[in-house]
Amino acid sequence: MASATAPGKVILVGEHAVVYGRPAIAAPVWQVVAKATIAPAAPGAGFTIVARDLGQVLQLADASEDEPLAVVARLALARLGIAHLPDWRIELHSDIPIAGGLGSGAALSTALVRAIFAQAGQTAPPAIVSELVYASERFYHGAPSGIDNTVVAYGQTIWFVKGQPPEPFTPGAPLLLAIADTGIRSPTVLTVSAVREAWLTQRQRYESIFDAIGDLVHAARRALVYGDAVTLGALFNENQAWLASIGVSCDAIEALTSAARKAGALGAKLSGAGGGGNIIALVEPTTAAAVQTALLAAGAQRVIITPIGAHTSDGLDAGQP
Ligand code: MEV
């Protein structure tokens, strides 16, 4: 028997523009995780994936070609050179809200890949996990940049440019985020394709917005490295204004981000694809409680206070090979 976990994620700056080649910065969130537990099943029982949170029970032998969890499981088995489906049963659980911008799909797939490797007595390096999970991400995202699978697989704050190896880095000083859920579920694939439609018809305008976002992401990296929370907060606000201008914000996001700023947050923005999902607010130990209270009063369904860059993990539970 083996088990493995994978964290949720936030995009600190640069979502959407990252799909068009600009850099972005993302960080793992270990307060919410996906977990996969795998055990041998009775001979002839086949390879079963039980994902109760998704209401899914999949027999891998019969699962369709466009079922993300089946795609990723088949790829992991192939990578391990396991040609015949073993009699294994995998239970998947996640407390990461689905379609909430926190990388639920990537985390489920990452936990699944790690558990399959662990059951085969191997440890999957982050680059391999990320590559395998990317193949399933296109079912959630349409045209994913690859940032979600990368940050979840590496479990570290990363500088990411599509098509290039990620650069994990450590912020120069501890930073604190409030992550607040609008309660609105917004599938990434819909927002990403709406942005693409608009980009196709207003290419010049969108390219210059993406350039501006790219510039602020560079400034945000410097602010993170120097531990300059005041500058980073201002960059969150600037990024949010650009995201609103391309139509991926919504009333609930605006209500939560402005409530957070009024309560003392240094900056706030949507995180992930937008259209709902979660917002992030940069807070300090002295303002965290007031911001949390204000977010809940403004309608947040759940607020997580989390440090950035403080935790890394290989996602394997203690005692696994
Ligand atoms: C989703 O977490 C981030 C987006 O930029 C999509 C992607 O990069 O694949 C909206």
mmCIF file with all atom_site columns, C-alpha atoms in Angstrom, residues 168-320:
data_model
loop_
_atom_site.group_PDB
_atom_site.id
_atom_site.type_symbol
_atom_site.label_atom_id
_atom_site.label_alt_id
_atom_site.label_comp_id
_atom_site.label_asym_id
_atom_site.label_entity_id
_atom_site.label_seq_id
_atom_site.pdbx_PDB_ins_code
_atom_site.Cartn_x
_atom_site.Cartn_y
_atom_site.Cartn_z
_atom_site.occupancy
_atom_site.B_iso_or_equiv
_atom_site.pdbx_formal_charge
_atom_site.auth_seq_id
_atom_site.auth_comp_id
_atom_site.auth_asym_id
_atom_site.auth_atom_id
_atom_site.pdbx_PDB_model_num
ATOM 1   C CA . PRO A 1 168 ? 12.076  27.515 -8.204  1.00 0.00 ? 168 PRO A CA 1
ATOM 2   C CA . PHE A 1 169 ? 13.046  30.375 -5.880  1.00 0.00 ? 169 PHE A CA 1
ATOM 3   C CA . THR A 1 170 ? 12.655  31.396 -2.269  1.00 0.00 ? 170 THR A CA 1
ATOM 4   C CA . PRO A 1 171 ? 11.168  34.767 -1.283  1.00 0.00 ? 171 PRO A CA 1
ATOM 5   C CA . GLY A 1 172 ? 13.638  36.933 0.639   1.00 0.00 ? 172 GLY A CA 1
ATOM 6   C CA . ALA A 1 173 ? 11.287  37.403 3.585   1.00 0.00 ? 173 ALA A CA 1
ATOM 7   C CA . PRO A 1 174 ? 8.207   35.589 4.850   1.00 0.00 ? 174 PRO A CA 1
ATOM 8   C CA . LEU A 1 175 ? 5.052   36.768 3.105   1.00 0.00 ? 175 LEU A CA 1
ATOM 9   C CA . LEU A 1 176 ? 1.514   36.090 4.215   1.00 0.00 ? 176 LEU A CA 1
ATOM 10  C CA . LEU A 1 177 ? -1.502  35.579 1.956   1.00 0.00 ? 177 LEU A CA 1
ATOM 11  C CA . ALA A 1 178 ? -5.214  35.478 2.642   1.00 0.00 ? 178 ALA A CA 1
ATOM 12  C CA . ILE A 1 179 ? -6.910  33.239 0.086   1.00 0.00 ? 179 ILE A CA 1
ATOM 13  C CA . ALA A 1 180 ? -10.668 33.808 -0.108  1.00 0.00 ? 180 ALA A CA 1
ATOM 14  C CA . ASP A 1 181 ? -13.194 31.761 -2.057  1.00 0.00 ? 181 ASP A CA 1
ATOM 15  C CA . THR A 1 182 ? -15.966 33.647 -3.898  1.00 0.00 ? 182 THR A CA 1
ATOM 16  C CA . GLY A 1 183 ? -17.929 30.384 -3.883  1.00 0.00 ? 183 GLY A CA 1
ATOM 17  C CA . ILE A 1 184 ? -18.430 30.754 -7.639  1.00 0.00 ? 184 ILE A CA 1
ATOM 18  C CA . ARG A 1 185 ? -17.121 27.758 -9.575  1.00 0.00 ? 185 ARG A CA 1
ATOM 19  C CA . SER A 1 186 ? -15.571 28.806 -12.858 1.00 0.00 ? 186 SER A CA 1
ATOM 20  C CA . PRO A 1 187 ? -14.006 26.122 -15.071 1.00 0.00 ? 187 PRO A CA 1
ATOM 21  C CA . THR A 1 188 ? -10.601 27.290 -16.333 1.00 0.00 ? 188 THR A CA 1
ATOM 22  C CA . VAL A 1 189 ? -11.297 25.997 -19.833 1.00 0.00 ? 189 VAL A CA 1
ATOM 23  C CA . LEU A 1 190 ? -14.172 28.500 -20.257 1.00 0.00 ? 190 LEU A CA 1
ATOM 24  C CA . THR A 1 191 ? -12.233 31.578 -19.136 1.00 0.00 ? 191 THR A CA 1
ATOM 25  C CA . VAL A 1 192 ? -9.108  30.639 -21.088 1.00 0.00 ? 192 VAL A CA 1
ATOM 26  C CA . SER A 1 193 ? -11.131 30.150 -24.274 1.00 0.00 ? 193 SER A CA 1
ATOM 27  C CA . ALA A 1 194 ? -13.067 33.424 -23.754 1.00 0.00 ? 194 ALA A CA 1
ATOM 28  C CA . VAL A 1 195 ? -9.739  35.265 -23.518 1.00 0.00 ? 195 VAL A CA 1
ATOM 29  C CA . ARG A 1 196 ? -8.523  33.511 -26.663 1.00 0.00 ? 196 ARG A CA 1
ATOM 30  C CA . GLU A 1 197 ? -11.663 34.559 -28.594 1.00 0.00 ? 197 GLU A CA 1
ATOM 31  C CA . ALA A 1 198 ? -11.125 38.188 -27.563 1.00 0.00 ? 198 ALA A CA 1
ATOM 32  C CA . TRP A 1 199 ? -7.378  38.008 -28.332 1.00 0.00 ? 199 TRP A CA 1
ATOM 33  C CA . LEU A 1 200 ? -8.163  36.731 -31.842 1.00 0.00 ? 200 LEU A CA 1
ATOM 34  C CA . THR A 1 201 ? -10.291 39.793 -32.621 1.00 0.00 ? 201 THR A CA 1
ATOM 35  C CA . GLN A 1 202 ? -8.306  42.463 -30.672 1.00 0.00 ? 202 GLN A CA 1
ATOM 36  C CA . ARG A 1 203 ? -4.825  41.094 -30.931 1.00 0.00 ? 203 ARG A CA 1
ATOM 37  C CA . GLN A 1 204 ? -2.918  44.368 -30.607 1.00 0.00 ? 204 GLN A CA 1
ATOM 38  C CA . ARG A 1 205 ? -4.798  45.488 -27.498 1.00 0.00 ? 205 ARG A CA 1
ATOM 39  C CA . TYR A 1 206 ? -4.415  42.112 -25.782 1.00 0.00 ? 206 TYR A CA 1
ATOM 40  C CA . GLU A 1 207 ? -0.730  41.809 -26.678 1.00 0.00 ? 207 GLU A CA 1
ATOM 41  C CA . SER A 1 208 ? 0.019   45.191 -25.113 1.00 0.00 ? 208 SER A CA 1
ATOM 42  C CA . ILE A 1 209 ? -1.939  44.257 -21.967 1.00 0.00 ? 209 ILE A CA 1
ATOM 43  C CA . PHE A 1 210 ? 0.025   40.990 -21.767 1.00 0.00 ? 210 PHE A CA 1
ATOM 44  C CA . ASP A 1 211 ? 3.260   42.981 -22.178 1.00 0.00 ? 211 ASP A CA 1
ATOM 45  C CA . ALA A 1 212 ? 2.254   45.220 -19.267 1.00 0.00 ? 212 ALA A CA 1
ATOM 46  C CA . ILE A 1 213 ? 1.463   42.150 -17.158 1.00 0.00 ? 213 ILE A CA 1
ATOM 47  C CA . GLY A 1 214 ? 4.828   40.610 -18.142 1.00 0.00 ? 214 GLY A CA 1
ATOM 48  C CA . ASP A 1 215 ? 6.614   43.764 -16.957 1.00 0.00 ? 215 ASP A CA 1
ATOM 49  C CA . LEU A 1 216 ? 4.834   43.744 -13.609 1.00 0.00 ? 216 LEU A CA 1
ATOM 50  C CA . VAL A 1 217 ? 5.683   40.060 -13.131 1.00 0.00 ? 217 VAL A CA 1
ATOM 51  C CA . HIS A 1 218 ? 9.397   40.938 -13.474 1.00 0.00 ? 218 HIS A CA 1
ATOM 52  C CA . ALA A 1 219 ? 8.922   43.693 -10.873 1.00 0.00 ? 219 ALA A CA 1
ATOM 53  C CA . ALA A 1 220 ? 7.050   41.241 -8.613  1.00 0.00 ? 220 ALA A CA 1
ATOM 54  C CA . ARG A 1 221 ? 9.966   38.791 -8.735  1.00 0.00 ? 221 ARG A CA 1
ATOM 55  C CA . ARG A 1 222 ? 12.335  41.521 -7.568  1.00 0.00 ? 222 ARG A CA 1
ATOM 56  C CA . ALA A 1 223 ? 9.883   42.496 -4.800  1.00 0.00 ? 223 ALA A CA 1
ATOM 57  C CA . LEU A 1 224 ? 9.602   38.840 -3.705  1.00 0.00 ? 224 LEU A CA 1
ATOM 58  C CA . VAL A 1 225 ? 13.366  38.296 -3.693  1.00 0.00 ? 225 VAL A CA 1
ATOM 59  C CA . TYR A 1 226 ? 13.893  41.483 -1.632  1.00 0.00 ? 226 TYR A CA 1
ATOM 60  C CA . GLY A 1 227 ? 10.936  40.689 0.639   1.00 0.00 ? 227 GLY A CA 1
ATOM 61  C CA . ASP A 1 228 ? 9.348   44.027 -0.335  1.00 0.00 ? 228 ASP A CA 1
ATOM 62  C CA . ALA A 1 229 ? 5.706   43.360 0.539   1.00 0.00 ? 229 ALA A CA 1
ATOM 63  C CA . VAL A 1 230 ? 4.543   46.958 -0.050  1.00 0.00 ? 230 VAL A CA 1
ATOM 64  C CA . THR A 1 231 ? 5.715   46.917 -3.689  1.00 0.00 ? 231 THR A CA 1
ATOM 65  C CA . LEU A 1 232 ? 4.361   43.414 -4.214  1.00 0.00 ? 232 LEU A CA 1
ATOM 66  C CA . GLY A 1 233 ? 0.951   44.490 -2.892  1.00 0.00 ? 233 GLY A CA 1
ATOM 67  C CA . ALA A 1 234 ? 0.824   47.428 -5.326  1.00 0.00 ? 234 ALA A CA 1
ATOM 68  C CA . LEU A 1 235 ? 1.714   45.015 -8.155  1.00 0.00 ? 235 LEU A CA 1
ATOM 69  C CA . PHE A 1 236 ? -1.155  42.696 -7.098  1.00 0.00 ? 236 PHE A CA 1
ATOM 70  C CA . ASN A 1 237 ? -3.525  45.679 -7.494  1.00 0.00 ? 237 ASN A CA 1
ATOM 71  C CA . GLU A 1 238 ? -2.064  46.609 -10.872 1.00 0.00 ? 238 GLU A CA 1
ATOM 72  C CA . ASN A 1 239 ? -2.337  43.003 -12.075 1.00 0.00 ? 239 ASN A CA 1
ATOM 73  C CA . GLN A 1 240 ? -5.976  42.865 -10.921 1.00 0.00 ? 240 GLN A CA 1
ATOM 74  C CA . ALA A 1 241 ? -6.787  46.020 -12.919 1.00 0.00 ? 241 ALA A CA 1
ATOM 75  C CA . TRP A 1 242 ? -5.332  44.449 -16.101 1.00 0.00 ? 242 TRP A CA 1
ATOM 76  C CA . LEU A 1 243 ? -7.213  41.203 -15.472 1.00 0.00 ? 243 LEU A CA 1
ATOM 77  C CA . ALA A 1 244 ? -10.464 43.146 -15.029 1.00 0.00 ? 244 ALA A CA 1
ATOM 78  C CA . SER A 1 245 ? -9.758  44.947 -18.315 1.00 0.00 ? 245 SER A CA 1
ATOM 79  C CA . ILE A 1 246 ? -9.679  41.614 -20.191 1.00 0.00 ? 246 ILE A CA 1
ATOM 80  C CA . GLY A 1 247 ? -12.999 40.577 -18.645 1.00 0.00 ? 247 GLY A CA 1
ATOM 81  C CA . VAL A 1 248 ? -11.949 37.805 -16.259 1.00 0.00 ? 248 VAL A CA 1
ATOM 82  C CA . SER A 1 249 ? -12.980 39.550 -13.033 1.00 0.00 ? 249 SER A CA 1
ATOM 83  C CA . CYS A 1 250 ? -16.557 39.593 -11.728 1.00 0.00 ? 250 CYS A CA 1
ATOM 84  C CA . ASP A 1 251 ? -18.625 41.368 -9.042  1.00 0.00 ? 251 ASP A CA 1
ATOM 85  C CA . ALA A 1 252 ? -17.750 38.848 -6.348  1.00 0.00 ? 252 ALA A CA 1
ATOM 86  C CA . ILE A 1 253 ? -14.008 39.165 -7.068  1.00 0.00 ? 253 ILE A CA 1
ATOM 87  C CA . GLU A 1 254 ? -14.228 42.961 -7.004  1.00 0.00 ? 254 GLU A CA 1
ATOM 88  C CA . ALA A 1 255 ? -16.187 42.872 -3.718  1.00 0.00 ? 255 ALA A CA 1
ATOM 89  C CA . LEU A 1 256 ? -13.624 40.615 -2.014  1.00 0.00 ? 256 LEU A CA 1
ATOM 90  C CA . THR A 1 257 ? -10.525 42.389 -3.328  1.00 0.00 ? 257 THR A CA 1
ATOM 91  C CA . SER A 1 258 ? -11.800 45.818 -2.300  1.00 0.00 ? 258 SER A CA 1
ATOM 92  C CA . ALA A 1 259 ? -12.940 44.551 1.137   1.00 0.00 ? 259 ALA A CA 1
ATOM 93  C CA . ALA A 1 260 ? -9.432  43.131 1.681   1.00 0.00 ? 260 ALA A CA 1
ATOM 94  C CA . ARG A 1 261 ? -7.733  46.403 0.694   1.00 0.00 ? 261 ARG A CA 1
ATOM 95  C CA . LYS A 1 262 ? -10.049 48.444 2.935   1.00 0.00 ? 262 LYS A CA 1
ATOM 96  C CA . ALA A 1 263 ? -9.250  46.162 5.858   1.00 0.00 ? 263 ALA A CA 1
ATOM 97  C CA . GLY A 1 264 ? -5.515  46.778 5.453   1.00 0.00 ? 264 GLY A CA 1
ATOM 98  C CA . ALA A 1 265 ? -4.285  44.286 2.839   1.00 0.00 ? 265 ALA A CA 1
ATOM 99  C CA . LEU A 1 266 ? -1.288  45.608 0.877   1.00 0.00 ? 266 LEU A CA 1
ATOM 100 C CA . GLY A 1 267 ? -2.893  44.437 -2.368  1.00 0.00 ? 267 GLY A CA 1
ATOM 101 C CA . ALA A 1 268 ? -5.414  41.937 -3.712  1.00 0.00 ? 268 ALA A CA 1
ATOM 102 C CA . LYS A 1 269 ? -6.239  40.190 -6.976  1.00 0.00 ? 269 LYS A CA 1
ATOM 103 C CA . LEU A 1 270 ? -7.989  37.191 -8.432  1.00 0.00 ? 270 LEU A CA 1
ATOM 104 C CA . SER A 1 271 ? -5.798  34.083 -8.672  1.00 0.00 ? 271 SER A CA 1
ATOM 105 C CA . GLY A 1 272 ? -6.036  31.513 -11.456 1.00 0.00 ? 272 GLY A CA 1
ATOM 106 C CA . ALA A 1 273 ? -8.455  31.827 -14.309 1.00 0.00 ? 273 ALA A CA 1
ATOM 107 C CA . GLY A 1 274 ? -10.954 34.210 -12.656 1.00 0.00 ? 274 GLY A CA 1
ATOM 108 C CA . GLY A 1 275 ? -14.659 34.510 -13.428 1.00 0.00 ? 275 GLY A CA 1
ATOM 109 C CA . GLY A 1 276 ? -15.163 33.407 -9.784  1.00 0.00 ? 276 GLY A CA 1
ATOM 110 C CA . GLY A 1 277 ? -12.875 31.094 -7.857  1.00 0.00 ? 277 GLY A CA 1
ATOM 111 C CA . ASN A 1 278 ? -10.435 32.451 -5.304  1.00 0.00 ? 278 ASN A CA 1
ATOM 112 C CA . ILE A 1 279 ? -8.807  35.813 -4.675  1.00 0.00 ? 279 ILE A CA 1
ATOM 113 C CA . ILE A 1 280 ? -5.504  36.391 -2.908  1.00 0.00 ? 280 ILE A CA 1
ATOM 114 C CA . ALA A 1 281 ? -4.725  39.324 -0.618  1.00 0.00 ? 281 ALA A CA 1
ATOM 115 C CA . LEU A 1 282 ? -1.248  40.193 0.642   1.00 0.00 ? 282 LEU A CA 1
ATOM 116 C CA . VAL A 1 283 ? -1.484  40.693 4.407   1.00 0.00 ? 283 VAL A CA 1
ATOM 117 C CA . GLU A 1 284 ? 0.827   41.163 7.390   1.00 0.00 ? 284 GLU A CA 1
ATOM 118 C CA . PRO A 1 285 ? 0.698   39.345 10.723  1.00 0.00 ? 285 PRO A CA 1
ATOM 119 C CA . THR A 1 286 ? -0.902  42.499 12.187  1.00 0.00 ? 286 THR A CA 1
ATOM 120 C CA . THR A 1 287 ? -3.632  42.801 9.525   1.00 0.00 ? 287 THR A CA 1
ATOM 121 C CA . ALA A 1 288 ? -4.377  39.121 8.762   1.00 0.00 ? 288 ALA A CA 1
ATOM 122 C CA . ALA A 1 289 ? -7.241  38.741 11.252  1.00 0.00 ? 289 ALA A CA 1
ATOM 123 C CA . ALA A 1 290 ? -8.971  41.993 10.227  1.00 0.00 ? 290 ALA A CA 1
ATOM 124 C CA . VAL A 1 291 ? -8.673  41.106 6.533   1.00 0.00 ? 291 VAL A CA 1
ATOM 125 C CA . GLN A 1 292 ? -10.045 37.619 7.187   1.00 0.00 ? 292 GLN A CA 1
ATOM 126 C CA . THR A 1 293 ? -13.043 39.070 9.054   1.00 0.00 ? 293 THR A CA 1
ATOM 127 C CA . ALA A 1 294 ? -13.683 41.632 6.297   1.00 0.00 ? 294 ALA A CA 1
ATOM 128 C CA . LEU A 1 295 ? -13.495 38.955 3.584   1.00 0.00 ? 295 LEU A CA 1
ATOM 129 C CA . LEU A 1 296 ? -16.012 36.748 5.387   1.00 0.00 ? 296 LEU A CA 1
ATOM 130 C CA . ALA A 1 297 ? -18.314 39.761 5.913   1.00 0.00 ? 297 ALA A CA 1
ATOM 131 C CA . ALA A 1 298 ? -18.043 40.550 2.174   1.00 0.00 ? 298 ALA A CA 1
ATOM 132 C CA . GLY A 1 299 ? -19.286 37.049 1.284   1.00 0.00 ? 299 GLY A CA 1
ATOM 133 C CA . ALA A 1 300 ? -16.193 34.819 1.157   1.00 0.00 ? 300 ALA A CA 1
ATOM 134 C CA . GLN A 1 301 ? -17.095 31.138 1.590   1.00 0.00 ? 301 GLN A CA 1
ATOM 135 C CA . ARG A 1 302 ? -13.758 30.252 3.114   1.00 0.00 ? 302 ARG A CA 1
ATOM 136 C CA . VAL A 1 303 ? -10.566 32.140 3.959   1.00 0.00 ? 303 VAL A CA 1
ATOM 137 C CA . ILE A 1 304 ? -7.154  30.491 4.294   1.00 0.00 ? 304 ILE A CA 1
ATOM 138 C CA . ILE A 1 305 ? -4.221  32.403 5.774   1.00 0.00 ? 305 ILE A CA 1
ATOM 139 C CA . THR A 1 306 ? -0.980  30.932 4.454   1.00 0.00 ? 306 THR A CA 1
ATOM 140 C CA . PRO A 1 307 ? 2.714   31.866 4.303   1.00 0.00 ? 307 PRO A CA 1
ATOM 141 C CA . ILE A 1 308 ? 4.340   31.903 0.846   1.00 0.00 ? 308 ILE A CA 1
ATOM 142 C CA . GLY A 1 309 ? 7.450   29.916 0.144   1.00 0.00 ? 309 GLY A CA 1
ATOM 143 C CA . ALA A 1 310 ? 7.701   28.399 3.619   1.00 0.00 ? 310 ALA A CA 1
ATOM 144 C CA . HIS A 1 311 ? 7.046   24.727 2.868   1.00 0.00 ? 311 HIS A CA 1
ATOM 145 C CA . THR A 1 312 ? 8.456   22.308 0.341   1.00 0.00 ? 312 THR A CA 1
ATOM 146 C CA . SER A 1 313 ? 7.734   18.622 0.111   1.00 0.00 ? 313 SER A CA 1
ATOM 147 C CA . ASP A 1 314 ? 8.198   15.712 -2.283  1.00 0.00 ? 314 ASP A CA 1
ATOM 148 C CA . GLY A 1 315 ? 4.526   14.850 -1.648  1.00 0.00 ? 315 GLY A CA 1
ATOM 149 C CA . LEU A 1 316 ? 5.318   11.327 -0.521  1.00 0.00 ? 316 LEU A CA 1
ATOM 150 C CA . ASP A 1 317 ? 3.898   10.283 2.781   1.00 0.00 ? 317 ASP A CA 1
ATOM 151 C CA . ALA A 1 318 ? 6.376   9.251  5.473   1.00 0.00 ? 318 ALA A CA 1
ATOM 152 C CA . GLY A 1 319 ? 7.580   5.699  5.094   1.00 0.00 ? 319 GLY A CA 1
ATOM 153 C CA . GLN A 1 320 ? 7.140   5.524  1.328   1.00 0.00 ? 320 GLN A CA 1
#
